[in-house]
């Protein structure tokens, strides 16, 4: 199904760390589809007159006929077949898009089922399997949907239909039901980002207009995420779904329902643990911050959750977590801050000492944030002792000079904030270090003594080294 | 007879201290200078600079002796030469560098380059070495200054060697820290080091409420012939300074002065992450949401409270304003 085969260069066999993107650089952008042409005669559609060319009474019926014609699905993988008919369908679809946008009084009750049918026929399909098992969303080019010329117009049409002034959810809900929504959600796994973008808008409108479907939609999204996190770690539409959720969370009524709080703790927080976090982290962070702006009391469980799942081996993720944490701290209430400051700064202290300079740098940059600084100032007697040892140590030991310079900034701020405490900690640190050095020295001398003892013994017994 | 030797040393230092005092009218001139463009160094300018010196000393792990010496060199120079405020930073780093070379072990001396980098200064290494030459010449290479720290150490040694006061312990490090706090204000540079040190000592003794130590202090005072009036004057000022130093109130650090230089990758990260504003409009949750209807027969997740059954679930009318047309279209 892909348009080019890949032959990995032989250097690959020697160097286990070569980047996949280098390996796959030769591969051209591929297209795929699962709409295949059925064997048999080519599709023949009788050309219909244009809508603008018929009278107003005839338009609704013509509209229905055109909808029915557009139910015919073409095979785009075969680039040479049915070219004339494909073009006809494309221009019909275009016409329908315009018609729905500007017309009035066209939407009869009979139109609804035909619209839904046409859309279903076109978009609902089993998605083609991914090209390779190792599709890496971050590095590989996505496989695009071959029938996009038609598909795009169908989506466009559907959205305008949903947004039309004449659209009535009470009629539509007979046809846009749970089964429809379920199939729609499955499409979010499409590799084609353009399709996912349209789906995002479609689902957003449906959620807005069909109150009866809201709980169902939320529940299904829950399931998708849970499956993603705990079973497959594969789903392409997480970012889009999160964007929709962002607009939903934004509209939550206060006080927050227990269902929503559960969702935050059981689904959104664990979502941080997947490997491909970078693909949807911005949207996820946005959702989290929205939740906290709605209900600040959730701050403590959120931060504790993040600390629990703090990445231990993936530095790229650590940097993301630090970014998200800063966004959370930007909106945190001082009373909440006091509750979590100890575990929080213990983790920051570890980040600051990280040998990975990007992690250390990102953590140190917190001290450039005015609001965070004001929180630290208010609680410097708790925070300074936690941070002090690692800061002082890395100012002497870190390999990266830029980090050392940043540490100076942080230490200077602390010095000015609370000189007495700072001086106390300095002298304790110094005396601790001296004690350690003394112990080191004693240990070395002890070993030396033992060595000398051993030599003396061996010399006494006529050169025979005792075992 | 240990005490006897120490007392002799005290006396000789007392005679020397006058040579290392910055000129008083020079200092007064600085105190009266207002902060302004093109003016000379002001008291605040000098104080801020000394605080920076303390940060650097602490950061590089140098001793209090280095710091005290650096401040002494700085004050002496400022008191005798008219210095423009824009040269103050270079001057103070120069004094620090000289003090480091005099006091610290050679292996611990940091390079000019490192000093300039960490202090985020704008001048160059050659600027710094020229400045150091000038300082050395003007001060006649008299670097082994007798300072308040010298006297503090001597006083402490005397107190320690007295058999009678085994139980009261004078914390030298604490005294050093307090001295450092005092030196951050130009007014204390006018004091005679012996008097300043004695003031600090007496305040600490008062806090400890030790009669033995107090007696020792009085004996020192008599031995050095320090006048009561002098001592009282400086004690008052030191007391006030100590109150501010140990107050639990935090001074708001002036971090506008600090530059935060981050690597390119981190800088990109900072910009891109920042609060992506979504394109989708908010969907308000209504109180009458999701009541039972044929559509929502699916059971809800646990924890959902019971729904009212009397409200209709369909909303007629517009959810989005009629002029709303935006959506993301990718080509």
Short mmCIF file of N, CA, C and O in Angstrom, two decimals, chain B residues 202-312:
data_model
loop_
_atom_site.label_atom_id
_atom_site.label_comp_id
_atom_site.label_asym_id
_atom_site.label_seq_id
_atom_site.Cartn_x
_atom_site.Cartn_y
_atom_site.Cartn_z
N UNK B 202 30.44 42.70 72.49
CA UNK B 202 29.64 43.00 73.66
C UNK B 202 28.17 42.69 73.44
O UNK B 202 27.48 42.22 74.33
N UNK B 203 27.69 42.96 72.23
CA UNK B 203 26.29 42.65 71.96
C UNK B 203 26.02 41.15 72.10
O UNK B 203 25.01 40.71 72.65
N UNK B 204 26.97 40.36 71.60
CA UNK B 204 26.81 38.91 71.66
C UNK B 204 26.87 38.44 73.11
O UNK B 204 26.11 37.59 73.55
N UNK B 205 27.81 39.04 73.87
CA UNK B 205 27.95 38.67 75.29
C UNK B 205 26.67 38.99 76.03
O UNK B 205 26.21 38.22 76.88
N UNK B 206 26.08 40.15 75.69
CA UNK B 206 24.81 40.50 76.33
C UNK B 206 23.75 39.46 76.06
O UNK B 206 22.98 39.08 76.93
N UNK B 207 23.73 39.00 74.81
CA UNK B 207 22.72 37.99 74.46
C UNK B 207 22.97 36.71 75.25
O UNK B 207 22.03 36.03 75.66
N UNK B 208 24.25 36.37 75.45
CA UNK B 208 24.57 35.16 76.19
C UNK B 208 24.40 35.33 77.69
O UNK B 208 24.31 34.37 78.44
N UNK B 209 24.40 36.58 78.10
CA UNK B 209 24.26 36.92 79.53
C UNK B 209 25.30 36.22 80.39
O UNK B 209 24.98 35.53 81.37
N UNK B 210 26.53 36.37 79.95
CA UNK B 210 27.62 35.73 80.70
C UNK B 210 28.42 36.80 81.43
O UNK B 210 29.02 37.68 80.81
N UNK B 211 28.45 36.68 82.73
CA UNK B 211 29.19 37.67 83.53
C UNK B 211 30.69 37.54 83.31
O UNK B 211 31.42 38.54 83.23
N UNK B 212 31.13 36.31 83.14
CA UNK B 212 32.56 36.08 82.93
C UNK B 212 33.04 36.77 81.67
O UNK B 212 34.04 37.49 81.67
N UNK B 213 32.30 36.51 80.61
CA UNK B 213 32.72 37.09 79.34
C UNK B 213 32.68 38.61 79.40
O UNK B 213 33.53 39.30 78.82
N UNK B 214 31.69 39.11 80.10
CA UNK B 214 31.57 40.56 80.20
C UNK B 214 32.80 41.17 80.85
O UNK B 214 33.33 42.20 80.41
N UNK B 215 33.26 40.47 81.85
CA UNK B 215 34.46 40.96 82.53
C UNK B 215 35.63 40.98 81.59
O UNK B 215 36.41 41.94 81.55
N UNK B 216 35.77 39.90 80.82
CA UNK B 216 36.87 39.83 79.86
C UNK B 216 36.79 41.00 78.89
O UNK B 216 37.78 41.64 78.56
N UNK B 217 35.58 41.26 78.44
CA UNK B 217 35.39 42.35 77.48
C UNK B 217 35.80 43.68 78.08
O UNK B 217 36.47 44.49 77.42
N UNK B 218 35.40 43.88 79.32
CA UNK B 218 35.79 45.15 79.97
C UNK B 218 37.30 45.29 80.07
O UNK B 218 37.87 46.37 79.88
N UNK B 219 37.94 44.17 80.35
CA UNK B 219 39.39 44.23 80.48
C UNK B 219 40.04 44.60 79.16
O UNK B 219 41.00 45.36 79.10
N UNK B 220 39.50 44.03 78.09
CA UNK B 220 40.02 44.37 76.76
C UNK B 220 39.84 45.86 76.50
O UNK B 220 40.73 46.55 76.00
N UNK B 221 38.66 46.33 76.85
CA UNK B 221 38.37 47.74 76.61
C UNK B 221 39.36 48.63 77.34
O UNK B 221 39.90 49.59 76.79
N UNK B 222 39.62 48.26 78.57
CA UNK B 222 40.56 49.06 79.35
C UNK B 222 41.96 48.98 78.76
O UNK B 222 42.66 49.99 78.62
N UNK B 223 42.33 47.77 78.39
CA UNK B 223 43.67 47.55 77.85
C UNK B 223 43.91 48.39 76.61
O UNK B 223 44.99 48.94 76.39
N UNK B 224 42.89 48.47 75.77
CA UNK B 224 43.03 49.21 74.53
C UNK B 224 42.66 50.68 74.67
O UNK B 224 42.73 51.44 73.72
N UNK B 225 42.25 51.02 75.83
CA UNK B 225 41.88 52.40 76.12
C UNK B 225 40.80 52.92 75.16
O UNK B 225 40.90 54.01 74.61
N UNK B 226 39.79 52.11 74.98
CA UNK B 226 38.68 52.55 74.12
C UNK B 226 37.71 53.36 74.97
O UNK B 226 37.31 52.92 76.06
N UNK B 227 37.31 54.51 74.48
CA UNK B 227 36.47 55.39 75.30
C UNK B 227 35.06 54.85 75.37
O UNK B 227 34.56 54.21 74.44
N UNK B 228 34.41 55.14 76.51
CA UNK B 228 33.04 54.66 76.72
C UNK B 228 32.10 55.25 75.67
O UNK B 228 31.21 54.57 75.15
N UNK B 229 32.32 56.52 75.39
CA UNK B 229 31.42 57.21 74.45
C UNK B 229 31.49 56.58 73.07
O UNK B 229 30.48 56.28 72.44
N UNK B 230 32.72 56.38 72.63
CA UNK B 230 32.92 55.73 71.32
C UNK B 230 32.18 54.40 71.26
O UNK B 230 31.42 54.12 70.33
N UNK B 231 32.44 53.60 72.27
CA UNK B 231 31.87 52.25 72.29
C UNK B 231 30.35 52.32 72.27
O UNK B 231 29.69 51.59 71.52
N UNK B 232 29.80 53.22 73.10
CA UNK B 232 28.35 53.31 73.16
C UNK B 232 27.76 53.71 71.82
O UNK B 232 26.76 53.14 71.35
N UNK B 233 28.42 54.66 71.17
CA UNK B 233 27.94 55.14 69.87
C UNK B 233 27.86 54.01 68.86
O UNK B 233 26.84 53.77 68.21
N UNK B 234 28.97 53.31 68.73
CA UNK B 234 28.99 52.25 67.72
C UNK B 234 28.14 51.06 68.11
O UNK B 234 27.52 50.42 67.27
N UNK B 235 28.06 50.80 69.37
CA UNK B 235 27.20 49.71 69.82
C UNK B 235 25.75 49.95 69.40
O UNK B 235 25.05 49.04 68.97
N UNK B 236 25.33 51.20 69.55
CA UNK B 236 23.96 51.53 69.17
C UNK B 236 23.70 51.23 67.70
O UNK B 236 22.71 50.59 67.32
N UNK B 237 24.65 51.69 66.88
CA UNK B 237 24.46 51.48 65.44
C UNK B 237 24.49 49.99 65.07
O UNK B 237 23.70 49.51 64.25
N UNK B 238 25.43 49.28 65.70
CA UNK B 238 25.53 47.85 65.41
C UNK B 238 24.24 47.13 65.83
O UNK B 238 23.73 46.26 65.12
N UNK B 239 23.73 47.55 66.98
CA UNK B 239 22.51 46.91 67.48
C UNK B 239 21.37 47.03 66.47
O UNK B 239 20.67 46.08 66.14
N UNK B 240 21.23 48.25 65.96
CA UNK B 240 20.18 48.49 64.98
C UNK B 240 20.39 47.62 63.74
O UNK B 240 19.46 47.01 63.20
N UNK B 241 21.63 47.59 63.32
CA UNK B 241 21.92 46.79 62.11
C UNK B 241 21.59 45.33 62.34
O UNK B 241 21.02 44.66 61.48
N UNK B 242 21.92 44.82 63.52
CA UNK B 242 21.67 43.41 63.82
C UNK B 242 20.19 43.10 63.85
O UNK B 242 19.76 42.03 63.44
N UNK B 243 19.41 44.05 64.31
CA UNK B 243 17.96 43.83 64.32
C UNK B 243 17.45 43.58 62.92
O UNK B 243 16.66 42.69 62.66
N UNK B 244 17.92 44.42 62.00
CA UNK B 244 17.44 44.27 60.62
C UNK B 244 17.96 42.98 60.01
O UNK B 244 17.28 42.33 59.24
N UNK B 245 19.16 42.63 60.34
CA UNK B 245 19.77 41.42 59.77
C UNK B 245 19.01 40.18 60.17
O UNK B 245 18.77 39.30 59.35
N UNK B 246 18.64 40.11 61.45
CA UNK B 246 18.01 38.88 61.89
C UNK B 246 16.48 38.95 61.94
O UNK B 246 15.84 38.10 62.49
N UNK B 247 15.92 39.97 61.31
CA UNK B 247 14.45 40.03 61.34
C UNK B 247 13.88 38.94 60.45
O UNK B 247 14.43 38.60 59.43
N UNK B 248 12.76 38.36 60.87
CA UNK B 248 12.18 37.28 60.06
C UNK B 248 11.60 37.76 58.75
O UNK B 248 11.33 36.99 57.86
N UNK B 249 11.45 39.05 58.62
CA UNK B 249 10.90 39.55 57.36
C UNK B 249 11.90 39.37 56.24
O UNK B 249 13.07 39.69 56.38
N UNK B 250 11.40 38.91 55.12
CA UNK B 250 12.31 38.70 54.01
C UNK B 250 12.40 39.95 53.18
O UNK B 250 11.40 40.55 52.83
N UNK B 251 13.61 40.30 52.87
CA UNK B 251 13.78 41.40 51.93
C UNK B 251 13.49 40.87 50.54
O UNK B 251 13.90 39.79 50.18
N UNK B 252 12.76 41.62 49.79
CA UNK B 252 12.44 41.16 48.44
C UNK B 252 13.69 41.30 47.57
O UNK B 252 14.22 42.39 47.43
N UNK B 253 14.15 40.18 47.06
CA UNK B 253 15.39 40.28 46.29
C UNK B 253 15.18 41.07 45.00
O UNK B 253 14.13 41.01 44.40
N UNK B 254 16.22 41.78 44.63
CA UNK B 254 16.11 42.61 43.45
C UNK B 254 16.60 41.84 42.24
O UNK B 254 17.70 42.04 41.75
N UNK B 255 15.78 40.90 41.80
CA UNK B 255 16.29 40.04 40.74
C UNK B 255 16.14 40.63 39.36
O UNK B 255 16.36 39.99 38.38
N UNK B 256 15.75 41.87 39.32
CA UNK B 256 15.74 42.51 37.99
C UNK B 256 17.16 42.65 37.49
O UNK B 256 17.40 42.72 36.31
N UNK B 257 18.10 42.73 38.40
CA UNK B 257 19.45 42.96 37.96
C UNK B 257 20.08 41.71 37.35
O UNK B 257 21.05 41.80 36.64
N UNK B 258 19.53 40.54 37.65
CA UNK B 258 20.18 39.32 37.22
C UNK B 258 19.77 38.94 35.81
O UNK B 258 18.62 39.09 35.44
N UNK B 259 20.72 38.44 35.06
CA UNK B 259 20.41 37.99 33.71
C UNK B 259 20.21 36.48 33.72
O UNK B 259 20.98 35.75 34.32
N UNK B 260 19.17 36.03 33.04
CA UNK B 260 18.90 34.61 32.96
C UNK B 260 19.17 34.18 31.54
O UNK B 260 18.37 34.38 30.66
N UNK B 261 20.33 33.58 31.36
CA UNK B 261 20.71 33.14 30.03
C UNK B 261 20.45 31.65 29.94
O UNK B 261 21.00 30.87 30.69
N UNK B 262 19.58 31.27 29.01
CA UNK B 262 19.32 29.85 28.86
C UNK B 262 19.72 29.40 27.48
O UNK B 262 19.85 30.20 26.56
N UNK B 263 19.87 28.10 27.34
CA UNK B 263 20.29 27.56 26.05
C UNK B 263 19.15 27.72 25.05
O UNK B 263 17.99 27.89 25.41
N UNK B 264 19.51 27.59 23.78
CA UNK B 264 18.52 27.82 22.72
C UNK B 264 17.37 26.86 22.82
O UNK B 264 16.21 27.23 22.67
N UNK B 265 17.70 25.59 23.11
CA UNK B 265 16.63 24.58 23.16
C UNK B 265 15.63 24.92 24.24
O UNK B 265 14.43 24.84 24.04
N UNK B 266 16.14 25.27 25.41
CA UNK B 266 15.24 25.59 26.50
C UNK B 266 14.42 26.83 26.17
O UNK B 266 13.24 26.90 26.47
N UNK B 267 15.05 27.80 25.52
CA UNK B 267 14.33 29.03 25.19
C UNK B 267 13.18 28.72 24.23
O UNK B 267 12.08 29.25 24.38
N UNK B 268 13.43 27.84 23.26
CA UNK B 268 12.36 27.46 22.34
C UNK B 268 11.23 26.79 23.08
O UNK B 268 10.06 27.07 22.85
N UNK B 269 11.62 25.93 23.97
CA UNK B 269 10.67 25.20 24.79
C UNK B 269 9.77 26.14 25.57
O UNK B 269 8.57 25.94 25.69
N UNK B 270 10.39 27.21 26.10
CA UNK B 270 9.64 28.11 26.95
C UNK B 270 8.57 28.82 26.15
O UNK B 270 7.47 29.05 26.61
N UNK B 271 8.88 29.16 24.91
CA UNK B 271 7.91 29.92 24.14
C UNK B 271 6.79 29.03 23.63
O UNK B 271 5.64 29.43 23.62
N UNK B 272 7.16 27.83 23.20
CA UNK B 272 6.13 27.03 22.54
C UNK B 272 5.13 26.47 23.53
O UNK B 272 3.98 26.26 23.20
N UNK B 273 5.60 26.23 24.74
CA UNK B 273 4.70 25.56 25.67
C UNK B 273 3.63 26.48 26.23
O UNK B 273 2.63 26.02 26.75
N UNK B 274 3.89 27.74 26.11
CA UNK B 274 3.10 28.63 26.89
C UNK B 274 1.64 28.75 26.52
O UNK B 274 1.28 29.45 25.58
N UNK B 275 0.83 28.10 27.29
CA UNK B 275 -0.62 28.25 27.23
C UNK B 275 -1.15 28.29 25.80
O UNK B 275 -1.55 29.33 25.30
N UNK B 276 -1.16 27.14 25.17
CA UNK B 276 -1.72 27.12 23.82
C UNK B 276 -3.19 27.48 23.91
O UNK B 276 -3.95 26.87 24.62
N UNK B 277 -3.57 28.49 23.22
CA UNK B 277 -4.96 28.91 23.30
C UNK B 277 -5.76 28.10 22.30
O UNK B 277 -5.48 28.10 21.11
N UNK B 278 -6.75 27.37 22.78
CA UNK B 278 -7.46 26.47 21.88
C UNK B 278 -8.36 27.25 20.93
O UNK B 278 -8.82 28.34 21.25
N UNK B 279 -8.62 26.62 19.79
CA UNK B 279 -9.48 27.30 18.82
C UNK B 279 -10.93 27.00 19.07
O UNK B 279 -11.80 27.65 18.53
N UNK B 280 -11.19 25.97 19.88
CA UNK B 280 -12.58 25.57 20.07
C UNK B 280 -13.23 26.41 21.16
O UNK B 280 -12.67 26.56 22.24
N UNK B 281 -14.42 26.91 20.91
CA UNK B 281 -15.09 27.69 21.93
C UNK B 281 -15.59 26.82 23.07
O UNK B 281 -15.87 25.64 22.89
N UNK B 282 -15.72 27.42 24.23
CA UNK B 282 -16.16 26.71 25.42
C UNK B 282 -17.58 26.22 25.28
O UNK B 282 -18.44 26.90 24.74
N UNK B 283 -17.82 25.00 25.75
CA UNK B 283 -19.19 24.47 25.77
C UNK B 283 -19.65 24.48 27.22
O UNK B 283 -19.17 23.70 28.04
N UNK B 284 -20.55 25.35 27.57
CA UNK B 284 -20.96 25.41 28.97
C UNK B 284 -21.75 24.18 29.37
O UNK B 284 -22.55 23.65 28.60
N UNK B 285 -21.50 23.75 30.60
CA UNK B 285 -22.24 22.62 31.14
C UNK B 285 -23.46 23.18 31.83
O UNK B 285 -23.35 24.01 32.72
N UNK B 286 -24.64 22.75 31.44
CA UNK B 286 -25.83 23.30 32.07
C UNK B 286 -26.26 22.47 33.25
O UNK B 286 -25.93 21.29 33.37
N UNK B 287 -27.00 23.04 34.15
CA UNK B 287 -27.51 22.28 35.29
C UNK B 287 -28.55 21.27 34.82
O UNK B 287 -28.76 20.23 35.43
N UNK B 288 -29.14 21.57 33.69
CA UNK B 288 -30.18 20.69 33.16
C UNK B 288 -29.61 19.70 32.15
O UNK B 288 -30.31 19.11 31.39
N UNK B 289 -28.30 19.59 32.18
CA UNK B 289 -27.63 18.69 31.24
C UNK B 289 -28.00 17.24 31.45
O UNK B 289 -28.20 16.81 32.57
N UNK B 290 -27.92 16.51 30.42
CA UNK B 290 -27.87 15.06 30.51
C UNK B 290 -28.88 14.43 31.43
O UNK B 290 -28.60 13.51 32.17
N UNK B 291 -30.05 14.99 31.42
CA UNK B 291 -31.07 14.26 32.16
C UNK B 291 -31.46 13.07 31.31
O UNK B 291 -31.10 12.99 30.15
N UNK B 292 -32.19 12.12 31.90
CA UNK B 292 -32.44 10.92 31.12
C UNK B 292 -33.28 11.25 29.91
O UNK B 292 -34.23 12.02 29.96
N UNK B 293 -32.91 10.62 28.86
CA UNK B 293 -33.74 10.63 27.67
C UNK B 293 -33.38 9.34 26.97
O UNK B 293 -32.52 8.61 27.43
N UNK B 294 -34.00 9.06 25.86
CA UNK B 294 -33.69 7.79 25.20
C UNK B 294 -32.22 7.72 24.84
O UNK B 294 -31.63 6.67 24.74
N UNK B 295 -31.62 8.88 24.64
CA UNK B 295 -30.25 8.87 24.14
C UNK B 295 -29.25 8.47 25.19
O UNK B 295 -28.26 7.83 24.90
N UNK B 296 -29.49 8.90 26.43
CA UNK B 296 -28.43 8.66 27.41
C UNK B 296 -28.81 7.53 28.33
O UNK B 296 -28.74 7.63 29.53
N UNK B 297 -29.23 6.43 27.75
CA UNK B 297 -29.58 5.29 28.58
C UNK B 297 -28.34 4.55 29.05
O UNK B 297 -28.39 3.73 29.94
N UNK B 298 -27.23 4.84 28.44
CA UNK B 298 -25.95 4.24 28.86
C UNK B 298 -25.66 4.61 30.30
O UNK B 298 -25.87 5.75 30.69
N UNK B 299 -25.18 3.66 31.10
CA UNK B 299 -25.03 4.07 32.50
C UNK B 299 -23.76 4.89 32.69
O UNK B 299 -22.76 4.71 32.02
N UNK B 300 -23.89 5.78 33.62
CA UNK B 300 -22.83 6.76 33.83
C UNK B 300 -21.79 6.19 34.79
O UNK B 300 -22.05 5.26 35.51
N UNK B 301 -20.65 6.79 34.80
CA UNK B 301 -19.58 6.31 35.68
C UNK B 301 -19.99 6.50 37.12
O UNK B 301 -20.80 7.34 37.46
N UNK B 302 -19.39 5.70 37.97
CA UNK B 302 -19.78 5.72 39.38
C UNK B 302 -19.51 7.08 39.99
O UNK B 302 -18.60 7.78 39.61
N UNK B 303 -20.29 7.41 40.91
CA UNK B 303 -20.07 8.69 41.58
C UNK B 303 -20.98 9.77 41.06
O UNK B 303 -21.08 10.84 41.63
N UNK B 304 -21.66 9.51 39.99
CA UNK B 304 -22.56 10.52 39.44
C UNK B 304 -23.80 10.59 40.32
O UNK B 304 -24.37 9.59 40.68
N UNK B 305 -24.20 11.76 40.64
CA UNK B 305 -25.40 11.82 41.47
C UNK B 305 -26.64 11.60 40.63
O UNK B 305 -26.59 11.64 39.42
N UNK B 306 -27.74 11.34 41.22
CA UNK B 306 -28.96 10.99 40.47
C UNK B 306 -29.46 12.21 39.71
O UNK B 306 -29.33 13.34 40.12
N UNK B 307 -30.02 11.92 38.57
CA UNK B 307 -30.43 13.03 37.69
C UNK B 307 -31.90 13.29 37.86
O UNK B 307 -32.69 12.41 38.13
N UNK B 308 -32.25 14.49 37.65
CA UNK B 308 -33.67 14.80 37.71
C UNK B 308 -34.31 14.35 36.42
O UNK B 308 -33.70 14.35 35.36
N UNK B 309 -35.52 13.94 36.49
CA UNK B 309 -36.14 13.35 35.30
C UNK B 309 -37.10 14.29 34.61
O UNK B 309 -37.61 13.99 33.55
N UNK B 310 -37.36 15.41 35.22
CA UNK B 310 -38.42 16.22 34.66
C UNK B 310 -37.97 17.18 33.59
O UNK B 310 -38.78 17.74 32.87
N UNK B 311 -36.68 17.36 33.46
CA UNK B 311 -36.25 18.39 32.52
C UNK B 311 -36.04 17.79 31.15
O UNK B 311 -35.60 16.67 31.00
N UNK B 312 -36.34 18.55 30.18
CA UNK B 312 -36.12 18.11 28.81
C UNK B 312 -34.64 18.12 28.51
O UNK B 312 -33.88 18.87 29.09
#
